[in-house]
Amino acid sequence: MPRSATTVTASLRKTVYGPVTIDPTANFEESDASLFPTEHSSSCRMDENTFAQMNAICLKATTLSKFARALEVVVQAHWIDCYDARIEVIAEENPRLSPTEARMAGLVEACTTLGWTQKELRNRMMIRRSCKEIKDAGGQVSLVFTGSGIYSTCKYRIGFEDGLLQHLRRIRAPLEVAADTLHPTWRQLLTPVGGSTQRRYTGHPHDWVVEGEKDLVARCPRGKNNGLFTRRAFGRGKAIGEFVGLVTKGIEGGGCHNRWKCESESENEANEDETYDSEKEATQPSKRAKLNTPVTKSRELPRKKMFPFMSLPSEVKNMIYNYALTSECEIPLVSRSKGYRHTIELGDTDSFQSFRRRAQRCWDGEYFPRRVAAITIIRPSFAPTIIALNREIHTQAQPILYGANAFALKDPKALLAFCANIGPKNCAYLQEVSLKHWGNTVVRRAMGHPAFAMLASAVNLKNLNLDCWICPGDGLGTARQLFRDGHNWLEAVATKEGRRDAAVDLVQIGMQHIARPRVSTDHTTDEEKLDKMTDAFQAELRRLLKA
């Protein structure tokens, strides 16, 4: 019979409330060996006492088997947490590694210690991740008492798409109450993974009642709750008084709290909990009518209707991230102030073109009209909001967002706000940055040094394009201004590459540095002028870096 979410949870309840206990202290003794046949005696007299002892040994073997199996799945689920934590450490220590490369490094470390091949470990990791999901939803108690069927459940993900995890969340508190009261030593299994071995609930399971959607566990005076957990579909307001005699049998004295918790398994009442108090109903009959009134609740979308994005392989998720987070054109960014905070936002053609219309002349011996190229900003077509879905997607998608795109900053103020907002870790992912304007006021030009100081974390930058006019001359002034404002970034790249002039080859200057006089007899092309200015710029920058 194929397993489902219902059979899995039924097996879980059967194990918790069954006669076999999870006892870590159980062990075979020397006296038990006398019951087994030896080489010289093929059989022994099997009287009633001997057979009873043999049954006790079988029960002890079953207990040890359940203990070993439960300990294995608890450790496996904890191993996934340790593996994910190790991947984060590897990514922090090696910022140049992609998330896939970091995971492969952690996989190699694990295979070296375990002596398995990568294929074997990947196959086992799927089972272990399913165990971790069960632990996160239903707690350690769900792992310990699921039974031998947990491997097929985790390997084939039986019931995961049919609401298994949601149901485990609902019954987590009742299971912990039953496990602590019926199996007092089960929490000793959590010692290898650093879990608490102290029981939270003592006494009898009926001493505790779980109420409400928040799983509030309460204990009434003198431990006489008599909580009745029904697993049948009772209609709203249906009398269940015929069970009173059975539930309260053997209880002496008054003050018994007849509290009933009906947990329906039908489709219409799967998420509804009703609390019935016979004393209050007798004194307040008007409340019965309220119970018959249908209550409309906003229910969560069924698991089977959700697309299992987080269960996709890493390679497929990276392809989706690349489609959603990369842009074929530069991403234009301008600085803005929102709520007294310096931030950035996507720019447009007008915001980038406004400063080009100012001060279009420069003094270089005589009045020259400087080359001012028209800028056409193309709004990038990408969806960066995907990284805000959850923390795991945020961690996986950040290297692609900042490492696979080219960013065009309006001025040093925008560069400063951009680097400050994304942080040093994301700055290390940057590959290509363009600066469209150096600043047309004293205040904006003063932003150059703090902006490049924040850019010092971008040691993996492949191209820094200065597509703006900085200083007049043949490139010497531009090199000196860049060294004055950007020596922090230049020296950081030199330290990382082990070469003083390593950053010189990464900087490119654009056509904006070329001035065209009104009357000139020089027939040199703009490309030749730019090459000559670039050579002078790089030579001066190497001299300043003492390369």
Coordinates of N, CA and C in Angstrom, one line a residue, residues 74-237:
V74 N 18.7 11.7 13.5 CA 19.0 13.0 14.2 C 20.3 13.6 13.8
V75 N 21.3 12.7 13.8 CA 22.7 13.2 13.4 C 22.7 13.7 11.9
Q76 N 22.0 12.9 11.1 CA 22.0 13.3 9.6 C 21.3 14.7 9.4
A77 N 20.2 14.9 10.1 CA 19.6 16.2 10.0 C 20.5 17.3 10.5
H78 N 21.2 17.1 11.6 CA 22.1 18.1 12.1 C 23.3 18.3 11.2
W79 N 23.7 17.2 10.5 CA 24.8 17.3 9.6 C 24.5 18.3 8.5
I80 N 23.3 18.4 8.0 CA 22.9 19.3 7.0 C 23.1 20.8 7.5
D81 N 22.7 21.0 8.7 CA 22.9 22.4 9.3 C 24.4 22.7 9.4
C82 N 25.2 21.8 9.8 CA 26.7 22.0 9.8 C 27.2 22.2 8.4
Y83 N 26.8 21.5 7.4 CA 27.2 21.6 6.1 C 26.9 23.0 5.5
D84 N 25.7 23.4 5.7 CA 25.3 24.8 5.2 C 26.1 25.9 5.9
A85 N 26.4 25.7 7.2 CA 27.2 26.7 7.9 C 28.6 26.7 7.4
R86 N 29.2 25.5 7.1 CA 30.5 25.4 6.5 C 30.6 26.1 5.1
I87 N 29.5 26.0 4.3 CA 29.5 26.6 3.0 C 29.6 28.1 3.2
E88 N 28.9 28.7 4.2 CA 28.9 30.1 4.4 C 30.3 30.6 4.8
V89 N 31.0 29.8 5.7 CA 32.3 30.1 6.1 C 33.3 30.1 4.9
I90 N 33.2 29.1 4.0 CA 34.0 29.0 2.8 C 33.8 30.2 1.9
A91 N 32.5 30.6 1.7 CA 32.2 31.7 0.9 C 32.7 33.0 1.5
E92 N 32.7 33.2 2.8 CA 33.3 34.4 3.4 C 34.8 34.5 3.3
E93 N 35.4 33.3 3.5 CA 36.9 33.3 3.4 C 37.4 33.4 1.9
N94 N 36.6 33.0 1.0 CA 37.0 33.1 -0.4 C 35.9 33.8 -1.2
P95 N 35.9 35.1 -1.2 CA 34.8 35.9 -1.9 C 34.8 35.6 -3.4
R96 N 35.9 35.2 -4.0 CA 35.9 35.0 -5.4 C 35.2 33.8 -5.9
L97 N 34.9 32.9 -5.0 CA 34.2 31.6 -5.3 C 32.7 31.9 -5.5
S98 N 32.2 31.3 -6.5 CA 30.7 31.3 -6.7 C 30.0 30.4 -5.7
P99 N 28.7 30.6 -5.5 CA 28.0 29.7 -4.5 C 28.2 28.2 -4.9
T100 N 28.2 27.9 -6.2 CA 28.4 26.5 -6.6 C 29.8 26.0 -6.3
E101 N 30.8 26.8 -6.5 CA 32.1 26.4 -6.2 C 32.3 26.2 -4.7
A102 N 31.7 27.1 -3.9 CA 31.8 27.0 -2.4 C 31.1 25.7 -1.9
R103 N 30.0 25.3 -2.5 CA 29.4 24.1 -2.2 C 30.2 22.9 -2.6
M104 N 30.9 22.9 -3.7 CA 31.7 21.8 -4.2 C 32.9 21.7 -3.2
A105 N 33.5 22.8 -2.8 CA 34.6 22.7 -1.8 C 34.2 22.0 -0.5
G106 N 33.0 22.4 0.0 CA 32.5 21.7 1.2 C 32.2 20.3 0.9
L107 N 31.7 19.9 -0.3 CA 31.4 18.5 -0.6 C 32.7 17.7 -0.6
V108 N 33.8 18.3 -1.2 CA 35.1 17.6 -1.2 C 35.6 17.4 0.2
E109 N 35.5 18.3 1.1 CA 35.9 18.2 2.4 C 35.2 17.0 3.1
A110 N 33.9 17.0 2.9 CA 33.1 15.9 3.5 C 33.4 14.5 3.0
C111 N 33.6 14.4 1.6 CA 34.0 13.2 1.0 C 35.3 12.7 1.5
T112 N 36.3 13.6 1.7 CA 37.6 13.2 2.2 C 37.5 12.5 3.5
T113 N 36.7 13.1 4.4 CA 36.6 12.5 5.8 C 35.7 11.2 5.8
L114 N 34.6 11.2 5.0 CA 33.7 10.1 5.1 C 34.2 8.9 4.2
G115 N 35.0 9.2 3.2 CA 35.5 8.1 2.4 C 34.5 7.7 1.3
W116 N 33.6 8.6 1.0 CA 32.6 8.4 -0.1 C 32.9 9.1 -1.3
T117 N 32.3 8.7 -2.4 CA 32.4 9.5 -3.7 C 31.4 10.6 -3.6
Q118 N 31.6 11.6 -4.4 CA 30.7 12.8 -4.5 C 29.3 12.3 -4.9
K119 N 29.2 11.3 -5.8 CA 27.8 10.9 -6.2 C 27.1 10.2 -5.0
E120 N 27.8 9.4 -4.2 CA 27.2 8.8 -3.1 C 26.8 9.8 -2.0
L121 N 27.6 10.8 -1.8 CA 27.2 11.8 -0.8 C 26.0 12.6 -1.3
R122 N 26.0 12.9 -2.6 CA 24.8 13.7 -3.1 C 23.5 12.9 -2.9
N123 N 23.6 11.6 -3.2 CA 22.4 10.8 -3.0 C 21.9 10.8 -1.6
R124 N 22.9 10.7 -0.7 CA 22.5 10.7 0.7 C 22.0 12.1 1.2
M125 N 22.6 13.1 0.6 CA 22.2 14.5 1.0 C 20.7 14.8 0.7
M126 N 20.2 14.2 -0.3 CA 18.8 14.4 -0.6 C 17.9 13.8 0.6
I127 N 18.3 12.7 1.1 CA 17.6 12.1 2.2 C 17.8 12.9 3.4
R128 N 19.0 13.4 3.7 CA 19.3 14.2 4.9 C 18.6 15.5 4.8
R129 N 18.5 16.1 3.7 CA 17.8 17.4 3.6 C 16.3 17.2 3.9
S130 N 15.7 16.1 3.5 CA 14.3 15.8 3.8 C 14.2 15.6 5.3
C131 N 15.1 14.9 5.9 CA 15.1 14.7 7.4 C 15.2 16.1 8.1
K132 N 16.0 17.0 7.6 CA 16.1 18.3 8.2 C 14.7 19.1 8.0
E133 N 14.0 18.9 6.9 CA 12.7 19.6 6.8 C 11.7 19.0 7.8
I134 N 11.8 17.7 8.0 CA 10.9 17.1 9.0 C 11.2 17.6 10.4
K135 N 12.5 17.8 10.7 CA 12.9 18.3 12.0 C 12.5 19.7 12.2
D136 N 12.6 20.6 11.1 CA 12.3 22.0 11.3 C 10.8 22.1 11.4
A137 N 10.0 21.2 10.8 CA 8.5 21.4 10.9 C 8.0 20.7 12.2
G138 N 8.4 19.5 12.4 CA 7.8 18.7 13.6 C 8.7 18.6 14.8
G139 N 9.9 19.2 14.7 CA 10.8 19.0 15.8 C 11.6 17.7 15.8
Q140 N 12.5 17.6 16.8 CA 13.3 16.3 16.9 C 12.4 15.1 17.2
V141 N 11.3 15.4 17.8 CA 10.4 14.3 18.2 C 9.9 13.6 16.9
S142 N 9.6 14.3 15.9 CA 9.1 13.7 14.6 C 10.2 12.8 14.0
L143 N 11.5 13.2 14.1 CA 12.5 12.4 13.6 C 12.7 11.1 14.4
V144 N 12.7 11.2 15.7 CA 13.0 10.1 16.5 C 11.9 9.0 16.4
F145 N 10.6 9.4 16.3 CA 9.6 8.4 16.4 C 8.9 8.1 15.1
T146 N 9.5 8.5 13.9 CA 8.8 8.2 12.7 C 8.9 6.8 12.3
G147 N 10.0 6.1 12.7 CA 10.1 4.7 12.5 C 10.9 4.3 11.3
S148 N 10.9 3.1 10.9 CA 11.7 2.6 9.8 C 11.3 3.1 8.5
G149 N 10.1 3.6 8.4 CA 9.7 4.1 7.1 C 10.2 5.5 6.7
I150 N 11.0 6.1 7.6 CA 11.5 7.5 7.4 C 12.4 7.5 6.1
Y151 N 13.1 6.5 5.8 CA 14.0 6.5 4.7 C 13.3 6.6 3.4
S152 N 12.3 5.7 3.2 CA 11.5 5.8 2.0 C 10.7 7.1 2.0
T153 N 10.2 7.6 3.1 CA 9.5 8.9 3.1 C 10.4 10.0 2.7
C154 N 11.7 10.0 3.1 CA 12.6 11.1 2.8 C 13.2 11.0 1.4
K155 N 13.4 9.7 1.0 CA 14.0 9.5 -0.3 C 13.1 9.8 -1.4
Y156 N 11.8 9.4 -1.3 CA 10.8 9.7 -2.3 C 9.9 10.9 -2.0
R157 N 10.2 11.5 -0.9 CA 9.5 12.7 -0.4 C 8.0 12.4 -0.4
I158 N 7.6 11.4 0.3 CA 6.2 10.9 0.3 C 5.5 11.9 1.2
G159 N 4.4 12.5 0.7 CA 3.6 13.3 1.5 C 4.0 14.8 1.6
F160 N 5.2 15.1 1.1 CA 5.8 16.4 1.3 C 4.9 17.4 0.5
E161 N 4.3 17.0 -0.6 CA 3.5 17.9 -1.5 C 2.0 17.8 -1.1
D162 N 1.7 16.9 -0.1 CA 0.3 16.8 0.3 C 0.1 17.3 1.7
G163 N 0.9 18.2 2.2 CA 0.7 18.9 3.5 C 1.3 18.1 4.7
L164 N 2.3 17.3 4.4 CA 2.9 16.6 5.6 C 3.5 17.5 6.6
L165 N 4.3 18.5 6.1 CA 5.0 19.4 6.9 C 4.1 20.3 7.7
Q166 N 3.0 20.7 7.1 CA 2.0 21.6 7.8 C 1.3 20.8 8.9
H167 N 1.1 19.5 8.6 CA 0.4 18.7 9.7 C 1.4 18.4 10.8
L168 N 2.7 18.2 10.5 CA 3.6 18.0 11.6 C 3.8 19.2 12.5
R169 N 3.6 20.4 11.9 CA 3.7 21.6 12.7 C 2.5 21.7 13.7
R170 N 1.3 21.2 13.2 CA 0.1 21.2 14.1 C 0.2 20.2 15.2
I171 N 0.8 19.1 15.0 CA 0.8 18.1 16.0 C 2.2 18.0 16.8
R172 N 3.0 19.0 16.6 CA 4.3 19.0 17.2 C 4.2 19.0 18.7
A173 N 3.4 20.0 19.3 CA 3.3 20.1 20.7 C 2.7 18.9 21.4
P174 N 1.6 18.3 20.8 CA 1.0 17.1 21.4 C 2.0 15.9 21.4
L175 N 2.8 15.8 20.3 CA 3.8 14.7 20.3 C 4.9 14.9 21.3
E176 N 5.3 16.1 21.5 CA 6.4 16.4 22.5 C 5.9 16.0 23.9
V177 N 4.6 16.4 24.2 CA 4.0 16.0 25.5 C 4.0 14.5 25.7
A178 N 3.5 13.8 24.7 CA 3.4 12.3 24.8 C 4.8 11.7 24.9
A179 N 5.8 12.2 24.1 CA 7.1 11.6 24.1 C 7.8 11.8 25.5
D180 N 7.6 13.1 26.1 CA 8.3 13.3 27.3 C 7.7 12.5 28.5
T181 N 6.3 12.3 28.4 CA 5.7 11.6 29.5 C 5.7 10.1 29.4
L182 N 5.7 9.6 28.1 CA 5.7 8.1 27.9 C 7.1 7.6 27.7
H183 N 8.0 8.4 27.2 CA 9.4 8.0 26.9 C 10.4 8.9 27.6
P184 N 10.6 8.9 28.9 CA 11.3 9.9 29.6 C 12.8 10.1 29.2
T185 N 13.4 9.0 28.6 CA 14.8 9.1 28.2 C 15.0 9.4 26.7
W186 N 14.0 9.8 26.0 CA 14.2 9.9 24.5 C 15.1 11.1 24.2
R187 N 15.1 12.1 25.0 CA 15.9 13.3 24.7 C 17.4 13.1 24.9
Q188 N 17.8 12.0 25.5 CA 19.2 11.7 25.5 C 19.8 11.5 24.1
L189 N 18.9 11.2 23.2 CA 19.4 11.0 21.8 C 19.9 12.3 21.2
L190 N 19.5 13.5 21.8 CA 19.9 14.8 21.3 C 21.3 15.2 21.8
T191 N 21.9 14.4 22.7 CA 23.2 14.8 23.2 C 24.3 14.9 22.1
P192 N 24.4 14.1 21.1 CA 25.5 14.2 20.1 C 25.3 15.5 19.3
V193 N 24.1 16.0 19.2 CA 23.9 17.2 18.4 C 23.7 18.5 19.2
G194 N 24.0 18.4 20.5 CA 24.0 19.5 21.4 C 22.6 19.9 21.9
G195 N 21.6 19.0 21.8 CA 20.3 19.3 22.2 C 20.1 19.1 23.7
S196 N 19.0 19.7 24.2 CA 18.8 19.6 25.7 C 18.2 18.3 26.0
T197 N 18.7 17.7 27.1 CA 18.3 16.4 27.5 C 17.2 16.5 28.7
Q198 N 16.9 17.7 29.0 CA 15.9 17.9 30.1 C 14.5 17.8 29.6
R199 N 13.7 17.0 30.3 CA 12.3 16.9 29.9 C 11.5 18.2 30.2
R200 N 10.6 18.5 29.3 CA 9.8 19.7 29.5 C 8.5 19.3 30.1
Y201 N 8.0 18.1 29.9 CA 6.7 17.7 30.5 C 6.9 16.4 31.3
T202 N 6.3 16.4 32.4 CA 6.3 15.2 33.3 C 4.9 14.7 33.7
G203 N 4.9 13.5 34.3 CA 3.6 13.0 34.7 C 3.0 12.2 33.6
H204 N 1.6 12.3 33.5 CA 0.8 11.5 32.6 C 0.5 12.3 31.4
P205 N 0.3 11.7 30.2 CA -0.1 12.6 29.0 C -1.4 13.3 29.2
H206 N -2.3 12.8 30.0 CA -3.6 13.4 30.2 C -3.5 14.6 31.2
D207 N -2.3 14.8 31.8 CA -2.1 16.0 32.6 C -1.9 17.2 31.9
W208 N -1.8 17.1 30.5 CA -1.5 18.3 29.7 C -2.5 18.4 28.6
V209 N -2.8 19.6 28.2 CA -3.8 19.9 27.1 C -3.1 21.0 26.3
V210 N -3.2 20.7 25.0 CA -2.6 21.7 24.0 C -3.8 22.5 23.4
E211 N -3.7 23.8 23.5 CA -4.9 24.6 23.1 C -4.4 25.6 22.0
G212 N -5.4 26.0 21.1 CA -5.2 27.1 20.2 C -4.2 26.8 19.1
E213 N -4.2 27.8 18.2 CA -3.3 27.7 17.0 C -1.8 27.9 17.4
K214 N -1.5 28.5 18.5 CA -0.2 28.7 18.9 C 0.4 27.6 19.8
D215 N -0.3 26.5 19.9 CA 0.1 25.3 20.6 C 0.5 25.6 22.0
L216 N -0.4 26.3 22.8 CA -0.2 26.6 24.2 C -0.5 25.3 25.0
V217 N 0.5 24.9 25.7 CA 0.4 23.7 26.5 C 0.2 24.1 28.0
A218 N -1.0 23.7 28.5 CA -1.4 24.1 29.9 C -1.6 22.8 30.7
R219 N -1.4 23.0 32.0 CA -1.5 21.9 33.0 C -2.5 22.4 34.1
C220 N -3.6 21.7 34.2 CA -4.7 22.2 35.2 C -4.3 21.7 36.6
P221 N -4.9 22.2 37.6 CA -4.6 21.8 39.0 C -5.0 20.3 39.2
R222 N -4.1 19.7 40.0 CA -4.2 18.3 40.3 C -4.2 17.3 39.1
G223 N -3.8 17.9 38.0 CA -3.5 17.0 36.8 C -4.7 16.2 36.3
K224 N -5.9 16.9 36.2 CA -7.1 16.1 35.8 C -7.8 16.9 34.6
N225 N -7.0 16.9 33.6 CA -7.6 17.6 32.4 C -8.5 16.7 31.6
N226 N -8.1 15.4 31.5 CA -8.8 14.4 30.7 C -9.0 14.9 29.2
G227 N -7.9 15.4 28.7 CA -8.0 15.9 27.3 C -8.3 14.7 26.3
L228 N -9.3 14.9 25.5 CA -9.7 13.9 24.5 C -9.4 14.4 23.1
F229 N -8.5 13.7 22.5 CA -8.1 14.0 21.1 C -8.8 13.1 20.1
T230 N -9.8 13.6 19.4 CA -10.5 12.8 18.5 C -9.9 12.9 17.1
R231 N -9.9 11.8 16.4 CA -9.4 11.8 15.0 C -10.5 11.5 14.0
R232 N -11.7 11.8 14.4 CA -12.8 11.6 13.4 C -13.5 12.9 13.1
A233 N -14.2 12.9 12.0 CA -14.9 14.2 11.6 C -16.2 14.4 12.3
F234 N -16.2 15.1 13.4 CA -17.4 15.4 14.2 C -18.0 16.7 13.6
G235 N -19.3 16.7 13.4 CA -20.0 17.9 13.0 C -20.0 19.0 14.0
R236 N -20.0 20.2 13.6 CA -20.0 21.3 14.6 C -21.2 21.3 15.4
G237 N -21.0 21.3 16.8 CA -22.1 21.2 17.7 C -22.7 19.9 18.0

